[in-house]
Coordinates of C-alpha atoms (C1' of nucleotides) in Angstrom, one line a residue:
Chain N
M1 CA 5.8 30.8 8.8
D2 CA 8.7 28.5 7.8
G3 CA 9.7 28.0 4.3
T4 CA 9.1 24.3 4.2
G5 CA 5.5 24.8 3.6
T6 CA 2.8 25.3 6.2
A7 CA 1.1 22.1 7.2
P8 CA -2.6 21.9 6.6
R9 CA -4.7 21.9 9.8
K10 CA -6.8 18.9 8.9
G11 CA -6.4 15.3 9.8
T12 CA -4.1 13.7 12.4
V13 CA -0.6 14.9 12.8
T14 CA 0.6 11.5 11.6
Q15 CA -1.4 11.8 8.4
R16 CA 0.1 15.2 7.9
A17 CA 3.6 13.8 8.4
I18 CA 2.9 11.2 5.8
E19 CA 1.8 13.8 3.3
R20 CA 4.8 16.0 4.1
I21 CA 7.3 13.2 3.4
K22 CA 5.4 12.1 0.3
A23 CA 5.5 15.6 -1.0
M24 CA 9.2 15.8 -0.3
I25 CA 9.8 12.8 -2.5
A26 CA 7.3 13.9 -5.2
D27 CA 8.9 17.2 -5.7
G28 CA 12.5 15.9 -5.6
R29 CA 13.7 17.2 -2.2
L30 CA 14.2 13.5 -1.4
E31 CA 15.6 11.3 -4.1
P32 CA 15.5 7.5 -4.5
G33 CA 18.1 5.7 -2.4
Q34 CA 18.8 8.8 -0.3
R35 CA 19.0 8.6 3.4
L36 CA 16.6 10.6 5.5
P37 CA 17.4 12.4 8.8
T38 CA 16.9 10.4 11.9
E39 CA 13.5 9.7 13.3
R40 CA 14.3 12.1 16.2
D41 CA 15.4 14.9 13.8
L42 CA 12.5 14.4 11.5
A43 CA 10.0 14.6 14.4
A44 CA 11.6 17.7 15.7
E45 CA 11.6 19.3 12.2
L46 CA 7.9 18.7 11.8
G47 CA 7.2 19.6 15.4
I48 CA 5.7 16.2 16.3
S49 CA 6.6 13.5 18.7
R50 CA 8.8 10.6 17.7
S51 CA 5.9 8.2 18.2
S52 CA 3.8 9.9 15.6
M53 CA 6.7 10.2 13.3
R54 CA 7.4 6.5 13.6
E55 CA 3.8 5.8 12.7
A56 CA 4.2 7.9 9.6
I57 CA 7.4 6.1 8.7
R58 CA 5.9 2.7 9.2
A59 CA 3.0 3.7 6.9
L60 CA 5.4 4.7 4.2
T61 CA 7.4 1.6 4.8
V62 CA 4.5 -0.7 4.1
L63 CA 3.7 1.3 1.0
G64 CA 7.2 0.5 -0.3
V65 CA 8.2 4.1 -0.3
L66 CA 10.7 4.1 2.6
E67 CA 12.9 1.4 4.0
A68 CA 14.2 1.3 7.6
R69 CA 17.4 -0.4 8.3
H70 CA 17.9 -1.1 12.0
G71 CA 21.0 0.7 13.3
S72 CA 21.7 2.4 10.0
G73 CA 18.9 4.8 9.1
I74 CA 15.8 5.4 7.0
Y75 CA 16.2 5.4 3.2
V76 CA 14.0 6.2 0.3
T77 CA 13.6 3.1 -1.8
R78 CA 14.7 3.1 -5.4
L79 CA 11.0 3.5 -6.1
R80 CA 11.0 0.7 -8.6
A81 CA 7.7 -0.6 -9.7
G82 CA 8.3 -3.7 -7.7
D83 CA 8.8 -1.7 -4.5
L84 CA 5.7 0.3 -4.8
L85 CA 3.4 -2.5 -6.0
E86 CA 4.3 -5.1 -3.5
T87 CA 1.3 -4.2 -1.4
F88 CA -0.8 -5.0 -4.4
G89 CA -0.6 -8.6 -3.4
V90 CA -2.5 -7.8 -0.2
V91 CA -5.5 -7.0 -2.3
A92 CA -5.4 -10.5 -3.8
D93 CA -4.8 -12.1 -0.4
L94 CA -7.9 -10.5 1.1
S95 CA -10.2 -10.9 -1.8
R96 CA -12.9 -13.5 -2.0
G97 CA -15.9 -14.4 -4.0
E98 CA -16.9 -11.9 -6.7
R99 CA -13.7 -9.8 -6.4
L100 CA -11.6 -12.9 -6.9
A101 CA -13.3 -13.3 -10.3
E102 CA -12.8 -9.6 -11.0
L103 CA -9.1 -9.8 -10.2
L104 CA -8.8 -12.7 -12.6
E105 CA -10.5 -10.7 -15.3
V106 CA -8.0 -7.9 -14.8
R107 CA -5.2 -10.5 -14.9
R108 CA -6.6 -11.9 -18.1
V109 CA -6.6 -8.5 -19.7
L110 CA -3.1 -7.6 -18.6
E111 CA -1.6 -11.1 -19.2
S112 CA -3.0 -11.1 -22.7
A113 CA -1.5 -7.7 -23.5
A114 CA 1.9 -8.6 -21.8
T115 CA 2.1 -11.9 -23.7
A116 CA 1.3 -10.2 -27.0
L117 CA 4.0 -7.6 -26.4
A118 CA 6.4 -10.4 -25.3
A119 CA 5.8 -12.2 -28.6
A120 CA 7.2 -9.2 -30.4
R121 CA 10.0 -8.3 -28.0
I122 CA 11.2 -11.5 -26.3
T123 CA 14.9 -12.4 -26.7
P124 CA 16.1 -15.9 -27.6
D125 CA 17.6 -16.2 -24.1
R126 CA 14.3 -15.4 -22.4
L127 CA 12.4 -17.7 -24.7
A128 CA 14.7 -20.5 -23.8
E129 CA 14.3 -19.7 -20.1
A130 CA 10.6 -19.9 -20.5
G131 CA 11.0 -23.2 -22.2
E132 CA 13.0 -24.5 -19.3
H133 CA 10.2 -23.7 -16.9
L134 CA 7.8 -25.3 -19.2
A135 CA 9.8 -28.5 -19.3
A136 CA 10.2 -28.5 -15.6
M137 CA 6.5 -28.2 -15.2
E138 CA 5.9 -31.2 -17.4
A139 CA 8.5 -33.2 -15.6
T140 CA 7.2 -32.9 -12.0
E141 CA 4.1 -33.9 -10.1
D142 CA 5.0 -32.0 -7.0
P143 CA 2.4 -29.2 -6.7
D144 CA 4.7 -26.7 -5.0
E145 CA 7.4 -27.1 -7.6
L146 CA 4.9 -27.0 -10.3
L147 CA 3.4 -23.8 -9.0
A148 CA 6.9 -22.2 -8.7
H149 CA 7.7 -22.9 -12.3
D150 CA 4.3 -21.8 -13.4
L151 CA 4.8 -18.4 -11.7
A152 CA 8.3 -18.2 -13.1
F153 CA 7.1 -19.0 -16.6
H154 CA 4.7 -16.1 -16.5
R155 CA 7.2 -13.8 -14.9
V156 CA 9.7 -14.3 -17.6
I157 CA 7.0 -13.4 -20.1
A158 CA 5.9 -10.3 -18.2
V159 CA 9.5 -9.0 -18.0
A160 CA 10.0 -9.7 -21.7
A161 CA 7.1 -7.5 -22.4
G162 CA 9.3 -4.6 -21.4
N163 CA 7.0 -3.0 -19.0
E164 CA 8.2 -3.4 -15.4
T165 CA 5.1 -1.8 -14.0
M166 CA 2.9 -4.3 -15.8
A167 CA 5.1 -7.2 -14.7
A168 CA 4.9 -6.0 -11.0
L169 CA 1.2 -5.8 -11.3
L170 CA 0.9 -9.3 -12.7
E171 CA 3.3 -10.5 -10.0
G172 CA 0.9 -9.2 -7.4
L173 CA -2.1 -10.7 -9.2
S174 CA -0.4 -14.1 -9.3
S175 CA 1.0 -13.9 -5.7
R176 CA 1.7 -17.2 -4.0
T177 CA -1.3 -17.4 -1.7
F178 CA -3.7 -16.2 -4.4
R179 CA -2.6 -18.8 -6.9
A180 CA -2.4 -21.5 -4.3
R181 CA -5.9 -20.8 -3.1
V182 CA -7.5 -20.8 -6.5
R183 CA -5.6 -23.8 -7.8
R184 CA -6.2 -26.0 -4.8
G185 CA -9.6 -27.1 -6.1
Y186 CA -9.0 -26.3 -9.8
E187 CA -6.4 -28.9 -10.4
E188 CA -8.3 -31.5 -8.6
D189 CA -10.8 -31.2 -11.4
G190 CA -8.3 -32.8 -13.7
A191 CA -7.5 -29.5 -15.4
L192 CA -3.8 -30.0 -14.9
A193 CA -3.2 -31.6 -18.2
R194 CA -5.1 -28.8 -19.9
T195 CA -3.0 -26.2 -18.1
R196 CA 0.1 -27.8 -19.4
H197 CA -1.3 -27.8 -22.9
E198 CA -2.1 -24.1 -22.6
H199 CA 1.3 -23.2 -21.4
A200 CA 2.8 -25.0 -24.3
A201 CA 0.5 -23.1 -26.7
I202 CA 1.7 -19.8 -25.2
H203 CA 5.3 -20.8 -25.6
R204 CA 4.7 -21.8 -29.2
A205 CA 3.1 -18.5 -30.0
L206 CA 6.0 -16.7 -28.5
A207 CA 8.5 -18.8 -30.4
A208 CA 6.6 -18.0 -33.6
R209 CA 6.7 -14.3 -32.7
D210 CA 3.0 -14.2 -33.3
P211 CA 1.4 -11.5 -31.0
E212 CA -2.2 -12.3 -31.9
A213 CA -1.7 -16.0 -31.2
A214 CA 0.1 -15.2 -28.0
R215 CA -2.7 -12.9 -26.9
A216 CA -5.3 -15.5 -27.6
A217 CA -3.4 -18.3 -25.9
A218 CA -2.9 -16.2 -22.8
A219 CA -6.5 -15.1 -22.7
A220 CA -7.7 -18.6 -23.0
H221 CA -5.3 -19.8 -20.3
V222 CA -6.4 -17.3 -17.7
G223 CA -10.0 -17.5 -18.9
G224 CA -10.0 -21.1 -18.2
V225 CA -9.3 -20.6 -14.5
E226 CA -11.7 -17.6 -14.5
Q227 CA -14.6 -19.6 -15.8
W228 CA -14.0 -22.4 -13.3
L229 CA -13.9 -19.9 -10.5
R230 CA -17.2 -18.3 -11.5
R231 CA -18.8 -21.7 -11.3
S232 CA -17.2 -22.8 -8.2
P233 CA -18.7 -22.0 -4.8
E234 CA -15.7 -20.8 -2.8
S235 CA -15.2 -20.9 0.9
Chain S
M1 CA 1.5 -22.7 23.3
D2 CA -1.7 -20.7 22.9
G3 CA -4.3 -21.6 20.4
T4 CA -4.3 -18.4 18.5
G5 CA -1.2 -19.6 16.6
T6 CA 2.4 -19.2 17.6
A7 CA 3.9 -16.1 16.2
P8 CA 7.0 -16.6 14.0
R9 CA 10.2 -15.3 15.5
K10 CA 11.4 -13.4 12.5
G11 CA 10.9 -9.7 11.8
T12 CA 9.9 -6.9 14.1
V13 CA 7.1 -7.3 16.5
T14 CA 5.1 -4.7 14.6
Q15 CA 5.5 -6.7 11.4
R16 CA 4.3 -9.8 13.1
A17 CA 1.3 -7.9 14.5
I18 CA 0.4 -6.8 10.9
E19 CA 0.6 -10.3 9.7
R20 CA -1.5 -11.6 12.6
I21 CA -4.3 -9.1 11.9
K22 CA -4.2 -9.7 8.2
A23 CA -4.4 -13.5 8.8
M24 CA -7.4 -12.9 11.1
I25 CA -9.2 -11.2 8.3
A26 CA -8.1 -13.6 5.6
D27 CA -9.4 -16.6 7.4
G28 CA -12.6 -15.0 8.5
R29 CA -12.0 -14.5 12.2
L30 CA -12.5 -10.8 11.5
E31 CA -15.3 -9.9 9.0
P32 CA -15.7 -6.7 6.9
G33 CA -17.3 -3.9 8.9
Q34 CA -16.6 -5.6 12.2
R35 CA -15.2 -3.8 15.1
L36 CA -11.9 -4.9 16.6
P37 CA -10.9 -4.9 20.3
T38 CA -9.4 -1.7 21.6
E39 CA -5.8 -0.9 20.9
R40 CA -4.9 -1.7 24.5
D41 CA -6.6 -5.0 24.4
L42 CA -5.2 -6.0 21.1
A43 CA -1.7 -5.1 22.3
A44 CA -2.2 -7.2 25.5
E45 CA -3.5 -10.1 23.5
L46 CA -0.5 -10.2 21.2
G47 CA 1.8 -9.5 24.1
I48 CA 3.2 -6.3 22.6
S49 CA 3.2 -2.6 23.6
R50 CA 0.4 -0.3 22.6
S51 CA 2.9 1.8 20.6
S52 CA 3.9 -1.2 18.4
M53 CA 0.3 -2.2 18.0
R54 CA -0.6 1.4 16.9
E55 CA 2.1 1.2 14.2
A56 CA 0.6 -2.0 13.0
I57 CA -2.9 -0.5 12.9
R58 CA -1.6 2.6 11.2
A59 CA 0.0 0.4 8.5
L60 CA -3.2 -1.5 7.9
T61 CA -5.1 1.8 7.9
V62 CA -3.1 3.2 5.0
L63 CA -3.5 0.0 3.2
G64 CA -7.3 0.5 3.4
V65 CA -7.8 -2.6 5.4
L66 CA -8.7 -1.0 8.7
E67 CA -10.4 2.2 9.6
A68 CA -9.9 4.0 13.0
R69 CA -12.6 6.2 14.3
H70 CA -11.5 8.5 17.1
G71 CA -13.4 7.8 20.3
S72 CA -15.3 5.0 18.7
G73 CA -13.0 2.1 17.8
I74 CA -11.2 0.3 15.0
Y75 CA -13.1 -1.3 12.3
V76 CA -12.4 -3.6 9.4
T77 CA -13.3 -1.8 6.2
R78 CA -15.9 -3.2 3.9
L79 CA -12.9 -4.4 1.9
R80 CA -14.4 -3.0 -1.3
A81 CA -12.0 -2.7 -4.3
G82 CA -12.0 1.1 -3.8
D83 CA -10.9 0.7 -0.2
L84 CA -8.0 -1.5 -0.9
L85 CA -6.8 0.1 -4.1
E86 CA -6.8 3.7 -2.9
T87 CA -3.1 3.5 -2.2
F88 CA -2.6 2.6 -5.9
G89 CA -2.8 6.3 -6.6
V90 CA 0.4 6.8 -4.6
V91 CA 2.3 4.9 -7.2
A92 CA 1.1 7.2 -9.9
D93 CA 1.9 10.3 -7.8
L94 CA 5.5 9.2 -7.2
S95 CA 6.2 8.0 -10.7
R96 CA 8.2 9.9 -13.2
G97 CA 9.9 9.5 -16.5
E98 CA 9.9 6.0 -17.9
R99 CA 7.5 4.6 -15.3
L100 CA 4.9 7.3 -16.2
A101 CA 4.9 5.9 -19.7
E102 CA 4.6 2.4 -18.4
L103 CA 1.6 3.4 -16.3
L104 CA 0.0 4.9 -19.3
E105 CA 0.5 1.7 -21.2
V106 CA -1.2 -0.2 -18.4
R107 CA -4.0 2.3 -18.4
R108 CA -4.3 2.0 -22.2
V109 CA -4.7 -1.8 -21.9
L110 CA -7.2 -1.6 -19.1
E111 CA -9.1 1.3 -20.4
S112 CA -9.5 -0.4 -23.8
A113 CA -10.8 -3.5 -22.2
A114 CA -13.1 -1.7 -19.9
T115 CA -14.5 0.4 -22.7
A116 CA -15.1 -2.6 -24.8
L117 CA -16.9 -4.3 -22.0
A118 CA -18.9 -1.2 -21.3
A119 CA -20.1 -1.1 -25.0
A120 CA -21.8 -4.4 -24.4
R121 CA -23.1 -3.8 -21.0
I122 CA -23.8 -0.1 -20.5
T123 CA -27.3 0.9 -19.6
P124 CA -29.2 3.8 -21.3
D125 CA -29.0 5.8 -18.0
R126 CA -25.2 5.5 -17.8
L127 CA -24.8 6.2 -21.5
A128 CA -26.8 9.4 -21.0
E129 CA -24.7 10.3 -17.9
A130 CA -21.5 9.9 -20.0
G131 CA -23.1 12.1 -22.6
E132 CA -23.7 14.8 -20.1
H133 CA -20.1 14.9 -19.0
L134 CA -19.1 15.0 -22.7
A135 CA -21.4 18.0 -23.3
A136 CA -20.0 19.7 -20.2
M137 CA -16.5 19.2 -21.4
E138 CA -17.3 20.8 -24.7
A139 CA -19.1 23.7 -23.0
T140 CA -16.3 24.9 -20.7
E141 CA -12.8 26.2 -21.0
D142 CA -12.0 26.1 -17.4
P143 CA -9.2 23.5 -17.0
D144 CA -10.3 22.3 -13.6
E145 CA -13.9 21.7 -14.6
L146 CA -12.8 20.1 -17.8
L147 CA -10.6 17.7 -16.0
A148 CA -13.3 16.9 -13.5
H149 CA -15.8 15.9 -16.3
D150 CA -13.0 14.1 -18.1
L151 CA -12.4 11.9 -15.1
A152 CA -16.1 11.4 -14.5
F153 CA -16.7 10.4 -18.1
H154 CA -14.1 7.6 -17.8
R155 CA -15.3 6.6 -14.4
V156 CA -18.9 6.1 -15.7
I157 CA -17.5 3.9 -18.4
A158 CA -15.3 1.9 -16.0
V159 CA -18.2 1.3 -13.7
A160 CA -20.4 0.3 -16.6
A161 CA -17.9 -2.3 -17.5
G162 CA -19.2 -4.2 -14.5
N163 CA -15.8 -4.8 -12.9
E164 CA -15.3 -2.7 -9.7
T165 CA -11.7 -3.8 -9.3
M166 CA -10.8 -2.6 -12.8
A167 CA -12.7 0.6 -12.2
A168 CA -10.8 1.2 -8.9
L169 CA -7.5 0.5 -10.7
L170 CA -8.3 3.0 -13.5
E171 CA -9.4 5.5 -10.9
G172 CA -5.9 5.3 -9.3
L173 CA -4.2 5.5 -12.7
S174 CA -6.2 8.6 -13.5
S175 CA -5.9 10.2 -10.1
R176 CA -6.1 13.9 -9.9
T177 CA -2.4 14.8 -9.5
F178 CA -1.4 12.2 -12.1
R179 CA -3.7 13.6 -14.8
A180 CA -3.0 17.2 -13.9
R181 CA 0.7 16.7 -14.2
V182 CA 0.5 14.9 -17.5
R183 CA -2.0 17.2 -19.0
R184 CA -0.4 20.4 -18.0
G185 CA 1.9 20.5 -21.0
Y186 CA -0.2 18.2 -23.2
E187 CA -3.1 20.5 -23.7
E188 CA -0.8 23.4 -24.4
D189 CA 0.2 21.6 -27.5
G190 CA -3.2 22.3 -28.9
A191 CA -4.3 18.7 -28.3
L192 CA -7.4 19.8 -26.5
A193 CA -9.6 19.8 -29.6
R194 CA -8.4 16.3 -30.5
T195 CA -9.1 15.1 -27.0
R196 CA -12.7 16.2 -27.4
H197 CA -13.0 14.5 -30.7
E198 CA -11.6 11.3 -29.2
H199 CA -14.1 11.4 -26.3
A200 CA -16.9 11.9 -28.8
A201 CA -15.7 8.9 -30.7
I202 CA -15.7 6.7 -27.6
H203 CA -19.2 7.8 -26.8
R204 CA -20.4 7.1 -30.3
A205 CA -19.0 3.6 -30.1
L206 CA -20.7 3.0 -26.8
A207 CA -24.0 4.2 -28.2
A208 CA -23.6 1.9 -31.1
R209 CA -22.9 -1.0 -28.7
D210 CA -19.8 -1.7 -30.7
P211 CA -17.2 -3.3 -28.5
E212 CA -14.4 -3.3 -31.1
A213 CA -14.9 0.3 -32.1
A214 CA -15.0 1.2 -28.4
R215 CA -11.8 -0.6 -27.7
A216 CA -10.1 1.0 -30.6
A217 CA -11.3 4.5 -29.7
A218 CA -10.2 4.1 -26.1
A219 CA -6.8 2.8 -27.1
A220 CA -6.3 5.7 -29.5
H221 CA -7.4 8.1 -26.8
V222 CA -4.9 7.0 -24.2
G223 CA -2.3 6.2 -26.8
G224 CA -2.3 9.8 -27.9
V225 CA -1.3 11.0 -24.5
E226 CA 1.1 8.1 -24.2
Q227 CA 2.9 9.0 -27.4
W228 CA 3.1 12.6 -26.5
L229 CA 4.6 11.7 -23.1
R230 CA 7.3 9.4 -24.6
R231 CA 8.4 12.4 -26.8
S232 CA 8.2 14.9 -24.1
P233 CA 11.2 15.4 -21.7
E234 CA 9.5 15.6 -18.3
S235 CA 10.7 17.6 -15.3
Chain M
dG1 C1' -41.4 11.2 27.2
dG2 C1' -37.7 13.7 25.4
dC3 C1' -33.7 16.5 25.8
dC4 C1' -29.3 17.8 28.1
dG5 C1' -25.1 16.9 30.1
dC6 C1' -21.7 14.5 32.4
dG7 C1' -18.6 10.7 32.6
dA8 C1' -16.7 6.4 30.8
dT9 C1' -14.6 4.5 26.8
dT10 C1' -11.4 4.7 23.1
dG11 C1' -8.3 6.5 19.7
dG12 C1' -4.5 10.3 19.3
dT13 C1' -0.3 12.5 21.0
dC14 C1' 3.5 13.1 23.8
dG15 C1' 8.0 12.4 26.3
dG16 C1' 11.3 9.6 28.0
dA17 C1' 13.7 5.4 28.9
dC18 C1' 16.0 1.4 27.4
dC19 C1' 17.3 -2.4 24.0
dA20 C1' 19.4 -4.2 19.6
dC21 C1' 21.9 -3.5 15.6
dT22 C1' 25.2 -1.1 12.6
dT23 C1' 29.0 1.6 11.8
dC24 C1' 33.4 3.2 12.2
dG25 C1' 37.3 4.7 14.4
dC26 C1' 40.7 3.4 17.7
dT27 C1' 43.9 0.3 19.7
dG28 C1' 47.0 -3.2 20.1
dG29 C1' 49.2 -7.2 18.4
dC30 C1' 51.5 -9.1 14.4
Chain L
dG1 C1' 52.9 -0.8 8.3
dC2 C1' 48.8 -3.6 8.3
dC3 C1' 44.9 -5.8 10.0
dA4 C1' 41.9 -8.0 13.4
dG5 C1' 39.2 -7.0 17.2
dC6 C1' 37.1 -4.2 20.4
dG7 C1' 34.3 -0.6 22.0
dA8 C1' 31.8 3.8 21.8
dA9 C1' 28.6 6.5 19.3
dG10 C1' 24.6 6.7 16.5
dT11 C1' 20.1 5.0 15.0
dG12 C1' 16.0 2.3 14.6
dG13 C1' 12.9 -0.9 17.7
dT14 C1' 10.2 -1.5 21.8
dC15 C1' 8.1 -0.4 25.9
dC16 C1' 5.8 2.5 29.5
dG17 C1' 2.8 5.9 31.5
dA18 C1' 0.5 10.0 31.2
dC19 C1' -2.6 13.1 29.2
dC20 C1' -5.6 15.1 25.3
dA21 C1' -9.8 14.8 22.3
dA22 C1' -13.7 12.7 20.2
dT23 C1' -17.5 9.6 20.8
dC24 C1' -21.2 7.3 23.0
dG25 C1' -24.3 5.9 26.4
dC26 C1' -26.6 6.4 30.7
dG27 C1' -29.0 9.0 34.0
dG28 C1' -31.2 13.0 35.7
dC29 C1' -33.7 17.1 34.7
dC30 C1' -37.3 19.6 32.5

DNA sequence: GGCCGCGATTGGTCGGACCACTTCGCTGGC
DNA sequence: GCCAGCGAAGTGGTCCGACCAATCGCGGCC
């Protein structure tokens, strides 16, 4: 028996390799940013083929735990919230019908909380930045640009809330395709003007450093889309 | 040019394969539960090797999108919230220090909302079920059993809130290793009695169908752990 | 008619070969 | 002495072909 821990007999060798590497990171044997041995060495170390090891590495790569740089090596990511929650957007991309509404409900809850926190913590700089995105949204009619500033507006707020994990989660919930899909029909219903009004209300609450007003404004904002979605038959 | 869509030139072939399959699911060409062609056929169809295709499949497998059954074939999962959010537990497992506190803050927000919703929607059956777990928690001293009933108690509430996505998210945030790690030291500080009291308060609020009381009780419950964690130096 | 078993199908693993990119040291010119 | 450029070594990326192992269905046997 070697000292690196005897591998469990269950599951595929690849699955075991994934668990082994995860365990190495969890208990500190591998630190964020550190470089791993080569695929060939790792495979030899765990007694499996390079193919299987590559599958394990690929799996951890899509999870945002590892990062492979061609010609250089394999590295543990910094394990920031953004790294690990990037895959969260996949859920939004693949969700339809009822779960889309559920995701919006989750977003409403988180966005409300984040906005309330931001009202108390936001710096003048960030408040101004949010204001710029607000102005840009009101100045353009181009849907793409509008969406970009919309996302940026909420991102500034999420970051200002001081919880990177929450911000990353909201980022995934508002991912490009997700938003684009929902808004396609939404804005055709003439809700564009109301959306602008809601954004302005959020900004005002932030400027007033009023957490409760901010929470309410954010909840109303997301809730508006939510209600529309629950009524709308979606493809 | 073939009609299945020209693959973009960027990225690795495996990455492209992942996107292709994801796209097939997103636009409905592949439906939940449906069986895919064999690895060999898929590889041929996309013009890549079986090895690369296997890596793509493995990646989508860990994301909970696909499911491979040895000897049978590859299937699209039912794409339930639980399937897709299983990997969320990985984030909790790999988080330490500051992000652990952030995750607890997220949990506090979601748990509060879910408990408030549950207060309005919970059925007598589910309320009784939660009561049983509560009684079991008060009747045992075995940490493992206690933790199991603790998790089950909150799971019943999350499900009663009527939002499977939120329930799956909370499941990940309360995943076994995560809870065990946090609670190890927490309960040694004699907070066990208080935890029981908090659970009882949540249950009372649910029985009274009082959403605001339920929200407050849940927030206080998670907040207690949260505050302890922020004070505690963690390994 | 029902049960058993064999063989085809399909995912899982392996080993090796070669390609593409990065890195870094060496070399040669300035 | 310095630096640009080249080239070899190292490393991830891709492909191939073979074989193993689990599953499933078909056909024959009882």
